[in-house]
Amino acid sequence: DAGVIQSPRHEVTEMGQEVTLRCKPISGHDYLFWYRQTMMRGLELLIYFNNNVPIDDSGMPEDRFSAKMPNASFSTLKIQPSEPRDSAVYFCASSNPERYEQYFGPGTRLTVT
Amino acid sequence: AQSVTQLDSQVPVFEEAPVELRCNYSSSVSVYLFWYVQYPNQGLQLLLKYLSGSTLVKGINGFEAEFNKSQTSFHLRKPSVHISDTAEYFCAVSESGSEKLVFGKGTKLTVNP
């Protein structure tokens, strides 16, 4: 298995632009998680899905952030408009139910100038 | 709500020395506990997990952790570290039966020759 796939690996954009991060979970995993990692705040859970349905989005910082999972093999995290404080590494992870083992992708390093 | 405190942000040790990385959690309900490792420029990888049963849990790469309910701790140990163990280690907690993880701020382990 190729593991969790994220794209792009690096994204540099200007303030005000729309940013879309993509994730392909491991086949057969029912849960998908989006995290943000910064030096100041550490690793934060933004949102997670079960069977393509958002379960908990309480970690989404504000309305500029949105996430979708149109099918079992694809999810997006969108930031519109982006701001410099959104600069971070964004991770996607997936897991099987009741195994409690999250598999992380390599992350997308986002820089907003 | 759960929270995790990793008491040491950085731990330097010499190769072949033993190491203990400390983790304390706070929760009003029963919990599952985890340790993840992050190598530079990579996603997180599960080292070990405690769900129930024996309080001494063995993981990959020779690591082990002990769940102490009275002390609300889940410290990670390795009797003899290698240069390749240099990484950041994250303790995480979830409510029993929940897939949602809360991570600590991480401990950077540096193994020196």
GROMACS .gro file of C-alpha atoms in nm:
model
  226
    1ASP     CA    1   0.000   0.000   0.000
    2ALA     CA    2   0.126   0.349  -0.084
    3GLY     CA    3   0.018   0.493   0.247
    4VAL     CA    4  -0.163   0.823   0.290
    5ILE     CA    5  -0.090   1.052  -0.003
    6GLN     CA    6  -0.095   1.430   0.026
    7SER     CA    7  -0.049   1.694  -0.238
    8PRO     CA    8   0.112   1.930  -0.287
    9ARG     CA    9   0.407   1.870  -0.055
   10HIS     CA   10   0.492   2.239  -0.053
   11GLU     CA   11   0.273   2.539  -0.127
   12VAL     CA   12   0.376   2.902  -0.128
   13THR     CA   13   0.102   3.154  -0.187
   14GLU     CA   14   0.024   3.518  -0.129
   15MET     CA   15  -0.215   3.646   0.131
   16GLY     CA   16  -0.571   3.650   0.005
   17GLN     CA   17  -0.531   3.360  -0.235
   18GLU     CA   18  -0.731   3.038  -0.217
   19VAL     CA   19  -0.538   2.727  -0.113
   20THR     CA   20  -0.653   2.369  -0.163
   21LEU     CA   21  -0.478   2.078   0.005
   22ARG     CA   22  -0.553   1.723  -0.105
   23CYS     CA   23  -0.546   1.385   0.064
   24LYS     CA   24  -0.593   1.027  -0.045
   25PRO     CA   25  -0.638   0.795   0.256
   26ILE     CA   26  -0.532   0.432   0.275
   27SER     CA   27  -0.780   0.212   0.096
   28GLY     CA   28  -1.031   0.057   0.336
   29HIS     CA   29  -0.981   0.311   0.612
   30ASP     CA   30  -1.309   0.459   0.731
   31TYR     CA   31  -1.173   0.755   0.925
   32LEU     CA   32  -0.990   1.058   0.787
   33PHE     CA   33  -0.833   1.333   0.994
   34TRP     CA   34  -0.689   1.676   0.912
   35TYR     CA   35  -0.427   1.821   1.147
   36ARG     CA   36  -0.226   2.142   1.156
   37GLN     CA   37   0.123   2.159   1.310
   38THR     CA   38   0.295   2.482   1.414
   39MET     CA   39   0.577   2.558   1.653
   40MET     CA   40   0.351   2.771   1.871
   41ARG     CA   41   0.043   2.550   1.895
   42GLY     CA   42   0.182   2.203   1.828
   43LEU     CA   43  -0.036   1.945   1.655
   44GLU     CA   44  -0.403   2.039   1.638
   45LEU     CA   45  -0.693   1.833   1.506
   46LEU     CA   46  -0.895   2.044   1.263
   47ILE     CA   47  -1.168   1.805   1.152
   48TYR     CA   48  -1.233   1.436   1.107
   49PHE     CA   49  -1.464   1.225   0.893
   50ASN     CA   50  -1.617   0.881   0.933
   51ASN     CA   51  -1.742   0.714   0.615
   52ASN     CA   52  -1.711   1.048   0.434
   53VAL     CA   53  -1.929   1.231   0.688
   54PRO     CA   54  -1.778   1.510   0.901
   55ILE     CA   55  -1.800   1.406   1.266
   56ASP     CA   56  -1.620   1.684   1.451
   57ASP     CA   57  -1.511   2.015   1.302
   58SER     CA   58  -1.466   2.197   1.631
   59GLY     CA   59  -1.098   2.247   1.558
   60MET     CA   60  -1.152   2.439   1.235
   61PRO     CA   61  -1.017   2.784   1.320
   62GLU     CA   62  -1.271   2.997   1.135
   63ASP     CA   63  -1.500   3.019   0.838
   64ARG     CA   64  -1.208   3.065   0.601
   65PHE     CA   65  -1.138   2.693   0.645
   66SER     CA   66  -1.353   2.423   0.489
   67ALA     CA   67  -1.307   2.050   0.433
   68LYS     CA   68  -1.486   1.802   0.214
   69MET     CA   69  -1.476   1.430   0.153
   70PRO     CA   70  -1.674   1.359  -0.164
   71ASN     CA   71  -1.582   0.989  -0.163
   72ALA     CA   72  -1.387   0.731   0.036
   73SER     CA   73  -1.062   0.794  -0.149
   74PHE     CA   74  -1.035   1.172  -0.154
   75SER     CA   75  -1.056   1.471   0.076
   76THR     CA   76  -0.973   1.840   0.046
   77LEU     CA   77  -0.896   2.115   0.294
   78LYS     CA   78  -0.953   2.461   0.155
   79ILE     CA   79  -0.848   2.798   0.293
   80GLN     CA   80  -1.010   3.104   0.138
   81PRO     CA   81  -0.877   3.368   0.174
   82SER     CA   82  -0.541   3.261   0.310
   83GLU     CA   83  -0.351   3.466   0.569
   84PRO     CA   84   0.013   3.458   0.686
   85ARG     CA   85  -0.095   3.303   1.020
   86ASP     CA   86  -0.217   2.998   0.827
   87SER     CA   87   0.144   2.907   0.752
   88ALA     CA   88   0.196   2.560   0.897
   89VAL     CA   89   0.238   2.195   0.807
   90TYR     CA   90  -0.097   2.031   0.739
   91PHE     CA   91  -0.123   1.656   0.789
   92CYS     CA   92  -0.385   1.413   0.676
   93ALA     CA   93  -0.424   1.079   0.855
   94SER     CA   94  -0.652   0.779   0.815
   95SER     CA   95  -0.744   0.482   1.030
   96ASN     CA   96  -0.951   0.167   1.053
   97PRO     CA   97  -1.230   0.174   1.310
   98GLU     CA   98  -1.147   0.016   1.645
   99ARG     CA   99  -0.779  -0.033   1.560
  100TYR     CA  100  -0.697   0.312   1.697
  101GLU     CA  101  -0.391   0.344   1.478
  102GLN     CA  102  -0.373   0.660   1.271
  103TYR     CA  103  -0.152   0.654   0.963
  104PHE     CA  104  -0.017   0.996   0.872
  105GLY     CA  105   0.071   1.135   0.534
  106PRO     CA  106   0.397   1.323   0.475
  107GLY     CA  107   0.227   1.660   0.518
  108THR     CA  108   0.189   1.977   0.313
  109ARG     CA  109   0.407   2.269   0.416
  110LEU     CA  110   0.207   2.585   0.352
  111THR     CA  111   0.369   2.926   0.346
  112VAL     CA  112   0.148   3.232   0.307
  113THR     CA  113   0.339   3.554   0.235
  114ALA     CA  114  -1.205   1.711   2.774
  115GLN     CA  115  -0.867   1.547   2.771
  116SER     CA  116  -0.525   1.713   2.784
  117VAL     CA  117  -0.166   1.593   2.766
  118THR     CA  118   0.147   1.739   2.922
  119GLN     CA  119   0.490   1.637   2.804
  120LEU     CA  120   0.717   1.762   3.073
  121ASP     CA  121   1.036   1.789   2.870
  122SER     CA  122   1.052   1.975   2.541
  123GLN     CA  123   1.405   1.853   2.468
  124VAL     CA  124   1.600   1.550   2.593
  125PRO     CA  125   1.965   1.503   2.491
  126VAL     CA  126   2.125   1.165   2.563
  127PHE     CA  127   2.431   0.971   2.459
  128GLU     CA  128   2.412   0.666   2.238
  129GLU     CA  129   2.347   0.340   2.427
  130ALA     CA  130   2.218   0.528   2.734
  131PRO     CA  131   1.867   0.463   2.867
  132VAL     CA  132   1.599   0.725   2.814
  133GLU     CA  133   1.261   0.810   2.962
  134LEU     CA  134   1.023   1.059   2.802
  135ARG     CA  135   0.754   1.174   3.040
  136CYS     CA  136   0.385   1.214   2.968
  137ASN     CA  137   0.099   1.303   3.198
  138TYR     CA  138  -0.264   1.328   3.098
  139SER     CA  139  -0.582   1.472   3.237
  140SER     CA  140  -0.925   1.322   3.182
  141SER     CA  141  -1.249   1.269   3.370
  142VAL     CA  142  -1.326   0.950   3.176
  143SER     CA  143  -1.135   0.634   3.089
  144VAL     CA  144  -0.877   0.682   2.818
  145TYR     CA  145  -0.666   0.523   2.552
  146LEU     CA  146  -0.301   0.634   2.537
  147PHE     CA  147  -0.052   0.650   2.252
  148TRP     CA  148   0.303   0.743   2.163
  149TYR     CA  149   0.386   0.857   1.812
  150VAL     CA  150   0.727   0.940   1.662
  151GLN     CA  151   0.801   1.200   1.398
  152TYR     CA  152   1.129   1.189   1.205
  153PRO     CA  153   1.242   1.511   1.034
  154ASN     CA  154   1.020   1.617   0.745
  155GLN     CA  155   0.791   1.318   0.785
  156GLY     CA  156   0.447   1.242   0.919
  157LEU     CA  157   0.385   1.078   1.256
  158GLN     CA  158   0.418   0.704   1.305
  159LEU     CA  159   0.259   0.500   1.585
  160LEU     CA  160   0.513   0.360   1.834
  161LEU     CA  161   0.272   0.193   2.077
  162LYS     CA  162  -0.074   0.216   2.226
  163TYR     CA  163  -0.254   0.129   2.547
  164LEU     CA  164  -0.619   0.035   2.514
  165SER     CA  165  -0.672  -0.207   2.804
  166GLY     CA  166  -0.512  -0.501   2.981
  167SER     CA  167  -0.147  -0.510   3.084
  168THR     CA  168  -0.022  -0.169   3.189
  169LEU     CA  169   0.320  -0.236   3.035
  170VAL     CA  170   0.301  -0.191   2.662
  171LYS     CA  171   0.577  -0.285   2.418
  172GLY     CA  172   0.609  -0.108   2.086
  173ILE     CA  173   0.831  -0.093   1.783
  174ASN     CA  174   1.204  -0.016   1.784
  175GLY     CA  175   1.252  -0.145   2.140
  176PHE     CA  176   1.035   0.118   2.309
  177GLU     CA  177   0.794   0.045   2.590
  178ALA     CA  178   0.557   0.250   2.806
  179GLU     CA  179   0.378   0.195   3.132
  180PHE     CA  180   0.026   0.315   3.207
  181ASN     CA  181  -0.005   0.438   3.565
  182LYS     CA  182  -0.366   0.528   3.636
  183SER     CA  183  -0.304   0.665   3.986
  184GLN     CA  184  -0.030   0.896   3.858
  185THR     CA  185  -0.215   0.965   3.530
  186SER     CA  186   0.109   0.899   3.349
  187PHE     CA  187   0.224   0.710   3.042
  188HIS     CA  188   0.602   0.746   3.030
  189LEU     CA  189   0.800   0.610   2.735
  190ARG     CA  190   1.125   0.423   2.793
  191LYS     CA  191   1.405   0.259   2.601
  192PRO     CA  192   1.695   0.084   2.775
  193SER     CA  193   1.957   0.170   2.512
  194VAL     CA  194   1.909   0.434   2.244
  195HIS     CA  195   2.064   0.460   1.899
  196ILE     CA  196   2.153   0.759   1.687
  197SER     CA  197   1.859   0.666   1.466
  198ASP     CA  198   1.617   0.728   1.755
  199THR     CA  199   1.675   1.101   1.717
  200ALA     CA  200   1.326   1.236   1.646
  201GLU     CA  201   1.033   1.412   1.806
  202TYR     CA  202   0.803   1.201   2.022
  203PHE     CA  203   0.439   1.282   2.085
  204CYS     CA  204   0.216   1.146   2.357
  205ALA     CA  205  -0.157   1.141   2.277
  206VAL     CA  206  -0.480   1.057   2.456
  207SER     CA  207  -0.832   0.975   2.347
  208GLU     CA  208  -1.151   0.903   2.532
  209SER     CA  209  -1.199   0.525   2.540
  210GLY     CA  210  -1.378   0.419   2.225
  211SER     CA  211  -1.315   0.748   2.046
  212GLU     CA  212  -1.096   0.793   1.740
  213LYS     CA  213  -1.027   1.159   1.828
  214LEU     CA  214  -0.674   1.217   1.958
  215VAL     CA  215  -0.538   1.504   2.167
  216PHE     CA  216  -0.162   1.540   2.133
  217GLY     CA  217   0.100   1.678   2.368
  218LYS     CA  218   0.345   1.942   2.250
  219GLY     CA  219   0.615   1.685   2.181
  220THR     CA  220   0.962   1.600   2.314
  221LYS     CA  221   1.265   1.628   2.090
  222LEU     CA  222   1.502   1.342   2.160
  223THR     CA  223   1.858   1.395   2.042
  224VAL     CA  224   2.095   1.101   2.063
  225ASN     CA  225   2.459   1.203   2.052
  226PRO     CA  226   2.755   0.978   1.969
   0.00000   0.00000   0.00000
